[in-house]
């Protein structure tokens, strides 16, 4: 059974950090481009980062650039999202997704959700003092 499961969400203070992890079962993540998306109440779903299977390059939306870092751990079959300098506006449900497309060269199109076949159930991140 193909499945993605996110973990690591929770409550953080402004300026704090959280590390999200996306674990796969039933398939190998390194053959897929992996994206992280978030959905805040009253807002549209936003693609914030992806790591590309074509060449390992990464892309970050302007809203998280310089604060978030995406990385793969092929041995664990996971993709992590390190989130630093968190802001209240980062509060959202965070989802990882897998696309069987070898994006490369940090293509911004990798954060378009239509490319993605497999989705996790989401993990809540709340940034509040």
GROMACS .gro file of N, CA, C and O in nm:
model
  516
    1UNK      N    1   0.085  -0.119   0.000
    1UNK     CA    2   0.000   0.000   0.000
    1UNK      C    3   0.088   0.124   0.000
    1UNK      O    4   0.177   0.138   0.082
    2UNK      N    5   0.062   0.214  -0.094
    2UNK     CA    6   0.139   0.336  -0.104
    2UNK      C    7   0.086   0.437  -0.003
    2UNK      O    8  -0.034   0.464   0.002
    3UNK      N    9   0.175   0.489   0.077
    3UNK     CA   10   0.132   0.580   0.181
    3UNK      C   11   0.242   0.680   0.215
    3UNK      O   12   0.360   0.646   0.214
    4UNK      N   13   0.200   0.804   0.242
    4UNK     CA   14   0.289   0.908   0.294
    4UNK      C   15   0.235   0.950   0.430
    4UNK      O   16   0.114   0.972   0.444
    5UNK      N   17   0.325   0.965   0.526
    5UNK     CA   18   0.284   1.005   0.660
    5UNK      C   19   0.376   1.117   0.709
    5UNK      O   20   0.498   1.100   0.714
    6UNK      N   21   0.314   1.230   0.743
    6UNK     CA   22   0.390   1.341   0.798
    6UNK      C   23   0.395   1.331   0.951
    6UNK      O   24   0.301   1.281   1.014
    7UNK      N   25   0.502   1.382   1.008
    7UNK     CA   26   0.514   1.390   1.153
    7UNK      C   27   0.598   1.511   1.188
    7UNK      O   28   0.663   1.571   1.101
    8UNK      N   29   0.595   1.546   1.316
    8UNK     CA   30   0.680   1.654   1.365
    8UNK      C   31   0.610   1.786   1.386
    8UNK      O   32   0.672   1.883   1.431
    9UNK      N   33   0.484   1.794   1.352
    9UNK     CA   34   0.412   1.918   1.375
    9UNK      C   35   0.387   1.942   1.523
    9UNK      O   36   0.415   1.856   1.607
   10UNK      N   37   0.337   2.059   1.554
   10UNK     CA   38   0.308   2.093   1.693
   10UNK      C   39   0.303   2.242   1.713
   10UNK      O   40   0.283   2.318   1.618
   11UNK      N   41   0.323   2.281   1.837
   11UNK     CA   42   0.319   2.421   1.875
   11UNK      C   43   0.461   2.475   1.891
   11UNK      O   44   0.545   2.411   1.956
   12UNK      N   45   0.488   2.588   1.831
   12UNK     CA   46   0.618   2.654   1.845
   12UNK      C   47   0.595   2.802   1.872
   12UNK      O   48   0.495   2.859   1.830
   13UNK      N   49   0.691   2.862   1.939
   13UNK     CA   50   0.686   3.006   1.962
   13UNK      C   51   0.742   3.079   1.842
   13UNK      O   52   0.825   3.025   1.768
   14UNK      N   53   0.700   3.201   1.821
   14UNK     CA   54   0.762   3.282   1.715
   14UNK      C   55   0.914   3.286   1.732
   14UNK      O   56   0.963   3.304   1.844
   15UNK      N   57   0.983   3.264   1.621
   15UNK     CA   58   1.128   3.257   1.626
   15UNK      C   59   1.182   3.119   1.653
   15UNK      O   60   1.303   3.096   1.642
   16UNK      N   61   1.094   3.026   1.686
   16UNK     CA   62   1.134   2.890   1.715
   16UNK      C   63   1.149   2.804   1.591
   16UNK      O   64   1.139   2.853   1.478
   17UNK      N   65   1.170   2.675   1.615
   17UNK     CA   66   1.194   2.580   1.506
   17UNK      C   67   1.111   2.454   1.525
   17UNK      O   68   1.078   2.416   1.637
   18UNK      N   69   1.080   2.392   1.414
   18UNK     CA   70   1.022   2.259   1.409
   18UNK      C   71   1.083   2.185   1.292
   18UNK      O   72   1.123   2.248   1.193
   19UNK      N   73   1.083   2.054   1.302
   19UNK     CA   74   1.131   1.972   1.190
   19UNK      C   75   1.021   1.873   1.154
   19UNK      O   76   0.982   1.789   1.235
   20UNK      N   77   0.971   1.886   1.032
   20UNK     CA   78   0.870   1.794   0.981
   20UNK      C   79   0.937   1.682   0.905
   20UNK      O   80   1.040   1.704   0.839
   21UNK      N   81   0.878   1.566   0.912
   21UNK     CA   82   0.930   1.452   0.838
   21UNK      C   83   0.817   1.388   0.757
   21UNK      O   84   0.703   1.382   0.802
   22UNK      N   85   0.850   1.346   0.638
   22UNK     CA   86   0.756   1.279   0.547
   22UNK      C   87   0.811   1.139   0.521
   22UNK      O   88   0.917   1.126   0.458
   23UNK      N   89   0.741   1.039   0.570
   23UNK     CA   90   0.786   0.901   0.556
   23UNK      C   91   0.699   0.828   0.455
   23UNK      O   92   0.576   0.843   0.456
   24UNK      N   93   0.763   0.749   0.371
   24UNK     CA   94   0.691   0.675   0.268
   24UNK      C   95   0.691   0.527   0.298
   24UNK      O   96   0.787   0.472   0.352
   25UNK      N   97   0.580   0.464   0.262
   25UNK     CA   98   0.575   0.318   0.264
   25UNK      C   99   0.513   0.272   0.134
   25UNK      O  100   0.427   0.339   0.077
   26UNK      N  101   0.561   0.160   0.085
   26UNK     CA  102   0.509   0.106  -0.039
   26UNK      C  103   0.578   0.155  -0.164
   26UNK      O  104   0.548   0.108  -0.274
   27UNK      N  105   0.666   0.254  -0.151
   27UNK     CA  106   0.743   0.301  -0.266
   27UNK      C  107   0.867   0.374  -0.214
   27UNK      O  108   0.876   0.407  -0.096
   28UNK      N  109   0.959   0.398  -0.307
   28UNK     CA  110   1.087   0.459  -0.271
   28UNK      C  111   1.084   0.606  -0.308
   28UNK      O  112   1.066   0.642  -0.425
   29UNK      N  113   1.104   0.692  -0.209
   29UNK     CA  114   1.090   0.835  -0.230
   29UNK      C  115   1.193   0.894  -0.325
   29UNK      O  116   1.165   0.994  -0.392
   30UNK      N  117   1.312   0.836  -0.333
   30UNK     CA  118   1.416   0.903  -0.412
   30UNK      C  119   1.389   0.896  -0.562
   30UNK      O  120   1.458   0.963  -0.639
   31UNK      N  121   1.289   0.821  -0.604
   31UNK     CA  122   1.249   0.821  -0.745
   31UNK      C  123   1.143   0.927  -0.774
   31UNK      O  124   1.098   0.940  -0.888
   32UNK      N  125   1.102   1.000  -0.671
   32UNK     CA  126   0.995   1.098  -0.684
   32UNK      C  127   1.046   1.236  -0.645
   32UNK      O  128   1.131   1.249  -0.556
   33UNK      N  129   0.992   1.335  -0.710
   33UNK     CA  130   1.007   1.471  -0.660
   33UNK      C  131   0.907   1.488  -0.545
   33UNK      O  132   0.791   1.446  -0.557
   34UNK      N  133   0.954   1.547  -0.436
   34UNK     CA  134   0.872   1.560  -0.316
   34UNK      C  135   0.847   1.706  -0.287
   34UNK      O  136   0.941   1.788  -0.286
   35UNK      N  137   0.722   1.738  -0.265
   35UNK     CA  138   0.684   1.874  -0.233
   35UNK      C  139   0.624   1.885  -0.096
   35UNK      O  140   0.564   1.789  -0.045
   36UNK      N  141   0.642   2.001  -0.035
   36UNK     CA  142   0.572   2.034   0.089
   36UNK      C  143   0.474   2.148   0.058
   36UNK      O  144   0.510   2.247  -0.007
   37UNK      N  145   0.354   2.131   0.107
   37UNK     CA  146   0.247   2.227   0.088
   37UNK      C  147   0.189   2.261   0.224
   37UNK      O  148   0.203   2.185   0.319
   38UNK      N  149   0.121   2.374   0.232
   38UNK     CA  150   0.053   2.407   0.355
   38UNK      C  151  -0.081   2.473   0.325
   38UNK      O  152  -0.099   2.535   0.219
   39UNK      N  153  -0.174   2.458   0.418
   39UNK     CA  154  -0.307   2.512   0.400
   39UNK      C  155  -0.350   2.575   0.531
   39UNK      O  156  -0.367   2.505   0.632
   40UNK      N  157  -0.361   2.707   0.529
   40UNK     CA  158  -0.405   2.781   0.646
   40UNK      C  159  -0.552   2.814   0.633
   40UNK      O  160  -0.603   2.830   0.520
   41UNK      N  161  -0.624   2.826   0.744
   41UNK     CA  162  -0.767   2.859   0.738
   41UNK      C  163  -0.792   2.989   0.663
   41UNK      O  164  -0.724   3.089   0.685
   42UNK      N  165  -0.887   2.983   0.570
   42UNK     CA  166  -0.922   3.102   0.496
   42UNK      C  167  -0.829   3.137   0.383
   42UNK      O  168  -0.846   3.240   0.316
   43UNK      N  169  -0.727   3.053   0.361
   43UNK     CA  170  -0.631   3.079   0.253
   43UNK      C  171  -0.625   2.961   0.158
   43UNK      O  172  -0.666   2.850   0.192
   44UNK      N  173  -0.572   2.986   0.040
   44UNK     CA  174  -0.553   2.878  -0.056
   44UNK      C  175  -0.432   2.795  -0.015
   44UNK      O  176  -0.340   2.843   0.051
   45UNK      N  177  -0.434   2.668  -0.058
   45UNK     CA  178  -0.317   2.583  -0.034
   45UNK      C  179  -0.196   2.643  -0.105
   45UNK      O  180  -0.206   2.689  -0.219
   46UNK      N  181  -0.084   2.640  -0.037
   46UNK     CA  182   0.038   2.702  -0.088
   46UNK      C  183   0.148   2.598  -0.099
   46UNK      O  184   0.176   2.525  -0.003
   47UNK      N  185   0.210   2.588  -0.214
   47UNK     CA  186   0.329   2.506  -0.229
   47UNK      C  187   0.449   2.583  -0.181
   47UNK      O  188   0.474   2.694  -0.229
   48UNK      N  189   0.523   2.529  -0.084
   48UNK     CA  190   0.630   2.606  -0.023
   48UNK      C  191   0.770   2.556  -0.054
   48UNK      O  192   0.865   2.634  -0.050
   49UNK      N  193   0.783   2.429  -0.086
   49UNK     CA  194   0.918   2.379  -0.115
   49UNK      C  195   0.909   2.245  -0.185
   49UNK      O  196   0.810   2.173  -0.172
   50UNK      N  197   1.013   2.212  -0.261
   50UNK     CA  198   1.021   2.080  -0.320
   50UNK      C  199   1.167   2.042  -0.341
   50UNK      O  200   1.254   2.128  -0.351
   51UNK      N  201   1.190   1.912  -0.343
   51UNK     CA  202   1.321   1.859  -0.374
   51UNK      C  203   1.304   1.766  -0.493
   51UNK      O  204   1.213   1.683  -0.496
   52UNK      N  205   1.390   1.783  -0.592
   52UNK     CA  206   1.365   1.727  -0.724
   52UNK      C  207   1.443   1.599  -0.747
   52UNK      O  208   1.563   1.592  -0.720
   53UNK      N  209   1.375   1.501  -0.803
   53UNK     CA  210   1.439   1.373  -0.827
   53UNK      C  211   1.533   1.376  -0.946
   53UNK      O  212   1.618   1.289  -0.959
   54UNK      N  213   1.516   1.475  -1.035
   54UNK     CA  214   1.600   1.481  -1.154
   54UNK      C  215   1.747   1.507  -1.124
   54UNK      O  216   1.835   1.441  -1.178
   55UNK      N  217   1.769   1.605  -1.032
   55UNK     CA  218   1.907   1.641  -1.003
   55UNK      C  219   1.930   1.677  -0.857
   55UNK      O  220   2.039   1.725  -0.822
   56UNK      N  221   1.831   1.657  -0.773
   56UNK     CA  222   1.845   1.686  -0.632
   56UNK      C  223   1.833   1.832  -0.596
   56UNK      O  224   1.849   1.869  -0.480
   57UNK      N  225   1.803   1.917  -0.694
   57UNK     CA  226   1.792   2.058  -0.663
   57UNK      C  227   1.665   2.085  -0.583
   57UNK      O  228   1.576   2.001  -0.574
   58UNK      N  229   1.659   2.202  -0.526
   58UNK     CA  230   1.548   2.239  -0.439
   58UNK      C  231   1.489   2.372  -0.483
   58UNK      O  232   1.553   2.451  -0.554
   59UNK      N  233   1.368   2.395  -0.438
   59UNK     CA  234   1.300   2.521  -0.465
   59UNK      C  235   1.226   2.563  -0.338
   59UNK      O  236   1.173   2.477  -0.266
   60UNK      N  237   1.225   2.693  -0.312
   60UNK     CA  238   1.152   2.747  -0.198
   60UNK      C  239   1.068   2.865  -0.242
   60UNK      O  240   1.115   2.951  -0.318
   61UNK      N  241   0.946   2.870  -0.193
   61UNK     CA  242   0.864   2.987  -0.215
   61UNK      C  243   0.924   3.105  -0.137
   61UNK      O  244   0.992   3.086  -0.036
   62UNK      N  245   0.897   3.224  -0.184
   62UNK     CA  246   0.952   3.343  -0.120
   62UNK      C  247   0.911   3.352   0.028
   62UNK      O  248   0.987   3.404   0.110
   63UNK      N  249   0.794   3.300   0.060
   63UNK     CA  250   0.742   3.310   0.196
   63UNK      C  251   0.827   3.231   0.297
   63UNK      O  252   0.821   3.259   0.418
   64UNK      N  253   0.906   3.134   0.250
   64UNK     CA  254   0.984   3.051   0.342
   64UNK      C  255   1.133   3.051   0.310
   64UNK      O  256   1.213   2.994   0.385
   65UNK      N  257   1.171   3.115   0.203
   65UNK     CA  258   1.311   3.114   0.160
   65UNK      C  259   1.401   3.172   0.268
   65UNK      O  260   1.370   3.276   0.326
   66UNK      N  261   1.509   3.103   0.294
   66UNK     CA  262   1.603   3.147   0.396
   66UNK      C  263   1.569   3.101   0.536
   66UNK      O  264   1.650   3.116   0.629
   67UNK      N  265   1.451   3.046   0.555
   67UNK     CA  266   1.408   2.997   0.687
   67UNK      C  267   1.386   2.847   0.689
   67UNK      O  268   1.408   2.782   0.792
   68UNK      N  269   1.338   2.791   0.579
   68UNK     CA  270   1.307   2.649   0.572
   68UNK      C  271   1.411   2.578   0.485
   68UNK      O  272   1.462   2.637   0.388
   69UNK      N  273   1.438   2.452   0.518
   69UNK     CA  274   1.531   2.371   0.440
   69UNK      C  275   1.472   2.232   0.419
   69UNK      O  276   1.431   2.167   0.516
   70UNK      N  277   1.467   2.189   0.293
   70UNK     CA  278   1.417   2.056   0.260
   70UNK      C  279   1.534   1.964   0.234
   70UNK      O  280   1.635   2.006   0.175
   71UNK      N  281   1.522   1.838   0.276
   71UNK     CA  282   1.631   1.744   0.256
   71UNK      C  283   1.578   1.602   0.249
   71UNK      O  284   1.470   1.573   0.301
   72UNK      N  285   1.656   1.517   0.184
   72UNK     CA  286   1.620   1.374   0.174
   72UNK      C  287   1.711   1.292   0.265
   72UNK      O  288   1.827   1.323   0.283
   73UNK      N  289   1.655   1.184   0.317
   73UNK     CA  290   1.734   1.080   0.382
   73UNK      C  291   1.694   0.949   0.315
   73UNK      O  292   1.596   0.886   0.353
   74UNK      N  293   1.770   0.911   0.213
   74UNK     CA  294   1.732   0.793   0.135
   74UNK      C  295   1.737   0.665   0.219
   74UNK      O  296   1.660   0.573   0.196
   75UNK      N  297   1.826   0.659   0.315
   75UNK     CA  298   1.836   0.540   0.399
   75UNK      C  299   1.708   0.520   0.481
   75UNK      O  300   1.666   0.407   0.505
   76UNK      N  301   1.647   0.631   0.521
   76UNK     CA  302   1.523   0.623   0.600
   76UNK      C  303   1.399   0.633   0.513
   76UNK      O  304   1.288   0.618   0.563
   77UNK      N  305   1.420   0.664   0.384
   77UNK     CA  306   1.307   0.683   0.292
   77UNK      C  307   1.215   0.796   0.341
   77UNK      O  308   1.093   0.784   0.345
   78UNK      N  309   1.280   0.906   0.380
   78UNK     CA  310   1.207   1.021   0.430
   78UNK      C  311   1.255   1.149   0.362
   78UNK      O  312   1.366   1.154   0.308
   79UNK      N  313   1.170   1.249   0.364
   79UNK     CA  314   1.207   1.384   0.325
   79UNK      C  315   1.167   1.476   0.440
   79UNK      O  316   1.052   1.473   0.484
   80UNK      N  317   1.262   1.554   0.487
   80UNK     CA  318   1.238   1.640   0.601
   80UNK      C  319   1.227   1.787   0.560
   80UNK      O  320   1.282   1.827   0.456
   81UNK      N  321   1.158   1.863   0.643
   81UNK     CA  322   1.149   2.007   0.624
   81UNK      C  323   1.187   2.072   0.756
   81UNK      O  324   1.110   2.065   0.853
   82UNK      N  325   1.306   2.129   0.761
   82UNK     CA  326   1.351   2.202   0.879
   82UNK      C  327   1.298   2.343   0.871
   82UNK      O  328   1.326   2.414   0.774
   83UNK      N  329   1.224   2.383   0.974
   83UNK     CA  330   1.160   2.514   0.974
   83UNK      C  331   1.218   2.597   1.089
   83UNK      O  332   1.199   2.562   1.206
   84UNK      N  333   1.287   2.702   1.055
   84UNK     CA  334   1.348   2.791   1.153
   84UNK      C  335   1.284   2.929   1.145
   84UNK      O  336   1.214   2.961   1.049
   85UNK      N  337   1.310   3.009   1.247
   85UNK     CA  338   1.259   3.147   1.251
   85UNK      C  339   1.110   3.150   1.220
   85UNK      O  340   1.063   3.231   1.139
   86UNK      N  341   1.037   3.064   1.286
   86UNK     CA  342   0.894   3.052   1.258
   86UNK      C  343   0.819   3.179   1.293
   86UNK      O  344   0.853   3.250   1.390
   87UNK      N  345   0.716   3.204   1.214
   87UNK     CA  346   0.631   3.322   1.230
   87UNK      C  347   0.487   3.277   1.251
   87UNK      O  348   0.449   3.168   1.206
   88UNK      N  349   0.404   3.358   1.314
   88UNK     CA  350   0.263   3.320   1.329
   88UNK      C  351   0.196   3.289   1.196
   88UNK      O  352   0.109   3.202   1.189
   89UNK      N  353   0.237   3.356   1.090
   89UNK     CA  354   0.177   3.330   0.960
   89UNK      C  355   0.219   3.197   0.899
   89UNK      O  356   0.169   3.158   0.794
   90UNK      N  357   0.309   3.125   0.964
   90UNK     CA  358   0.342   2.989   0.921
   90UNK      C  359   0.242   2.887   0.974
   90UNK      O  360   0.248   2.769   0.938
   91UNK      N  361   0.149   2.929   1.058
   91UNK     CA  362   0.049   2.838   1.113
   91UNK      C  363  -0.038   2.783   1.000
   91UNK      O  364  -0.096   2.858   0.922
   92UNK      N  365  -0.043   2.650   0.992
   92UNK     CA  366  -0.117   2.584   0.885
   92UNK      C  367  -0.108   2.433   0.906
   92UNK      O  368  -0.033   2.385   0.991
   93UNK      N  369  -0.185   2.361   0.827
   93UNK     CA  370  -0.165   2.217   0.815
   93UNK      C  371  -0.065   2.196   0.701
   93UNK      O  372  -0.082   2.250   0.592
   94UNK      N  373   0.039   2.119   0.731
   94UNK     CA  374   0.146   2.096   0.635
   94UNK      C  375   0.133   1.955   0.577
   94UNK      O  376   0.114   1.857   0.651
   95UNK      N  377   0.145   1.947   0.445
   95UNK     CA  378   0.132   1.821   0.373
   95UNK      C  379   0.258   1.796   0.290
   95UNK      O  380   0.313   1.890   0.232
   96UNK      N  381   0.298   1.670   0.282
   96UNK     CA  382   0.397   1.633   0.182
   96UNK      C  383   0.327   1.555   0.071
   96UNK      O  384   0.220   1.497   0.091
   97UNK      N  385   0.388   1.559  -0.045
   97UNK     CA  386   0.331   1.492  -0.161
   97UNK      C  387   0.444   1.444  -0.251
   97UNK      O  388   0.554   1.500  -0.249
   98UNK      N  389   0.413   1.342  -0.331
   98UNK     CA  390   0.512   1.281  -0.419
   98UNK      C  391   0.465   1.287  -0.563
   98UNK      O  392   0.350   1.253  -0.593
   99UNK      N  393   0.555   1.329  -0.652
   99UNK     CA  394   0.526   1.338  -0.795
   99UNK      C  395   0.626   1.253  -0.872
   99UNK      O  396   0.747   1.268  -0.852
  100UNK      N  397   0.578   1.166  -0.964
  100UNK     CA  398   0.670   1.080  -1.041
  100UNK      C  399   0.731   1.154  -1.159
  100UNK      O  400   0.733   1.105  -1.271
  101UNK      N  401   0.777   1.275  -1.134
  101UNK     CA  402   0.830   1.362  -1.239
  101UNK      C  403   0.970   1.407  -1.199
  101UNK      O  404   0.988   1.463  -1.091
  102UNK      N  405   1.068   1.383  -1.284
  102UNK     CA  406   1.206   1.420  -1.249
  102UNK      C  407   1.234   1.568  -1.270
  102UNK      O  408   1.316   1.606  -1.354
  103UNK      N  409   1.167   1.653  -1.191
  103UNK     CA  410   1.197   1.795  -1.199
  103UNK      C  411   1.347   1.816  -1.176
  103UNK      O  412   1.414   1.737  -1.109
  104UNK      N  413   1.397   1.925  -1.230
  104UNK     CA  414   1.538   1.957  -1.213
  104UNK      C  415   1.557   2.108  -1.225
  104UNK      O  416   1.462   2.181  -1.256
  105UNK      N  417   1.678   2.151  -1.202
  105UNK     CA  418   1.713   2.292  -1.217
  105UNK      C  419   1.625   2.385  -1.134
  105UNK      O  420   1.594   2.497  -1.176
  106UNK      N  421   1.584   2.336  -1.016
  106UNK     CA  422   1.506   2.419  -0.923
  106UNK      C  423   1.383   2.481  -0.989
  106UNK      O  424   1.350   2.598  -0.965
  107UNK      N  425   1.315   2.404  -1.070
  107UNK     CA  426   1.200   2.455  -1.143
  107UNK      C  427   1.087   2.495  -1.049
  107UNK      O  428   1.037   2.411  -0.973
  108UNK      N  429   1.040   2.618  -1.054
  108UNK     CA  430   0.929   2.661  -0.967
  108UNK      C  431   0.801   2.583  -0.989
  108UNK      O  432   0.718   2.576  -0.898
  109UNK      N  433   0.784   2.523  -1.106
  109UNK     CA  434   0.660   2.448  -1.132
  109UNK      C  435   0.646   2.328  -1.039
  109UNK      O  436   0.539   2.271  -1.028
  110UNK      N  437   0.755   2.292  -0.972
  110UNK     CA  438   0.747   2.175  -0.883
  110UNK      C  439   0.653   2.198  -0.766
  110UNK      O  440   0.618   2.102  -0.698
  111UNK      N  441   0.614   2.323  -0.737
  111UNK     CA  442   0.520   2.346  -0.627
  111UNK      C  443   0.377   2.360  -0.676
  111UNK      O  444   0.289   2.402  -0.602
  112UNK      N  445   0.352   2.320  -0.801
  112UNK     CA  446   0.214   2.313  -0.850
  112UNK      C  447   0.155   2.180  -0.809
  112UNK      O  448   0.206   2.074  -0.847
  113UNK      N  449   0.047   2.182  -0.732
  113UNK     CA  450  -0.005   2.060  -0.672
  113UNK      C  451  -0.057   1.959  -0.774
  113UNK      O  452  -0.065   1.839  -0.744
  114UNK      N  453  -0.090   2.005  -0.894
  114UNK     CA  454  -0.148   1.915  -0.994
  114UNK      C  455  -0.051   1.805  -1.037
  114UNK      O  456  -0.092   1.703  -1.091
  115UNK      N  457   0.080   1.826  -1.015
  115UNK     CA  458   0.178   1.726  -1.055
  115UNK      C  459   0.180   1.604  -0.961
  115UNK      O  460   0.234   1.500  -0.996
  116UNK      N  461   0.122   1.618  -0.842
  116UNK     CA  462   0.146   1.522  -0.734
  116UNK      C  463   0.037   1.416  -0.726
  116UNK      O  464  -0.082   1.446  -0.722
  117UNK      N  465   0.082   1.290  -0.721
  117UNK     CA  466  -0.008   1.176  -0.718
  117UNK      C  467  -0.040   1.129  -0.576
  117UNK      O  468  -0.149   1.078  -0.551
  118UNK      N  469   0.057   1.138  -0.488
  118UNK     CA  470   0.041   1.083  -0.353
  118UNK      C  471   0.053   1.194  -0.251
  118UNK      O  472   0.144   1.277  -0.260
  119UNK      N  473  -0.036   1.191  -0.152
  119UNK     CA  474  -0.042   1.295  -0.049
  119UNK      C  475  -0.050   1.232   0.089
  119UNK      O  476  -0.115   1.128   0.107
  120UNK      N  477   0.013   1.297   0.185
  120UNK     CA  478  -0.003   1.257   0.322
  120UNK      C  479  -0.131   1.316   0.381
  120UNK      O  480  -0.202   1.392   0.315
  121UNK      N  481  -0.155   1.283   0.506
  121UNK     CA  482  -0.278   1.328   0.572
  121UNK      C  483  -0.263   1.465   0.636
  121UNK      O  484  -0.362   1.526   0.677
  122UNK      N  485  -0.140   1.513   0.646
  122UNK     CA  486  -0.116   1.647   0.701
  122UNK      C  487  -0.079   1.646   0.847
  122UNK      O  488  -0.116   1.555   0.922
  123UNK      N  489  -0.003   1.747   0.888
  123UNK     CA  490   0.032   1.765   1.028
  123UNK      C  491   0.017   1.913   1.062
  123UNK      O  492   0.057   2.000   0.984
  124UNK      N  493  -0.042   1.940   1.177
  124UNK     CA  494  -0.071   2.078   1.216
  124UNK      C  495   0.054   2.145   1.274
  124UNK      O  496   0.120   2.089   1.362
  125UNK      N  497   0.082   2.264   1.225
  125UNK     CA  498   0.187   2.349   1.282
  125UNK      C  499   0.121   2.477   1.330
  125UNK      O  500   0.051   2.544   1.253
  126UNK      N  501   0.141   2.509   1.456
  126UNK     CA  502   0.087   2.631   1.514
  126UNK      C  503   0.201   2.712   1.573
  126UNK      O  504   0.279   2.660   1.654
  127UNK      N  505   0.210   2.836   1.531
  127UNK     CA  506   0.315   2.925   1.581
  127UNK      C  507   0.246   3.036   1.659
  127UNK      O  508   0.175   3.118   1.602
  128UNK      N  509   0.268   3.035   1.788
  128UNK     CA  510   0.199   3.130   1.876
  128UNK      C  511   0.275   3.144   2.006
  128UNK      O  512   0.338   3.049   2.054
  129UNK      N  513   0.268   3.263   2.063
  129UNK     CA  514   0.329   3.285   2.194
  129UNK      C  515   0.227   3.262   2.306
  129UNK      O  516   0.261   3.272   2.423
   0.00000   0.00000   0.00000
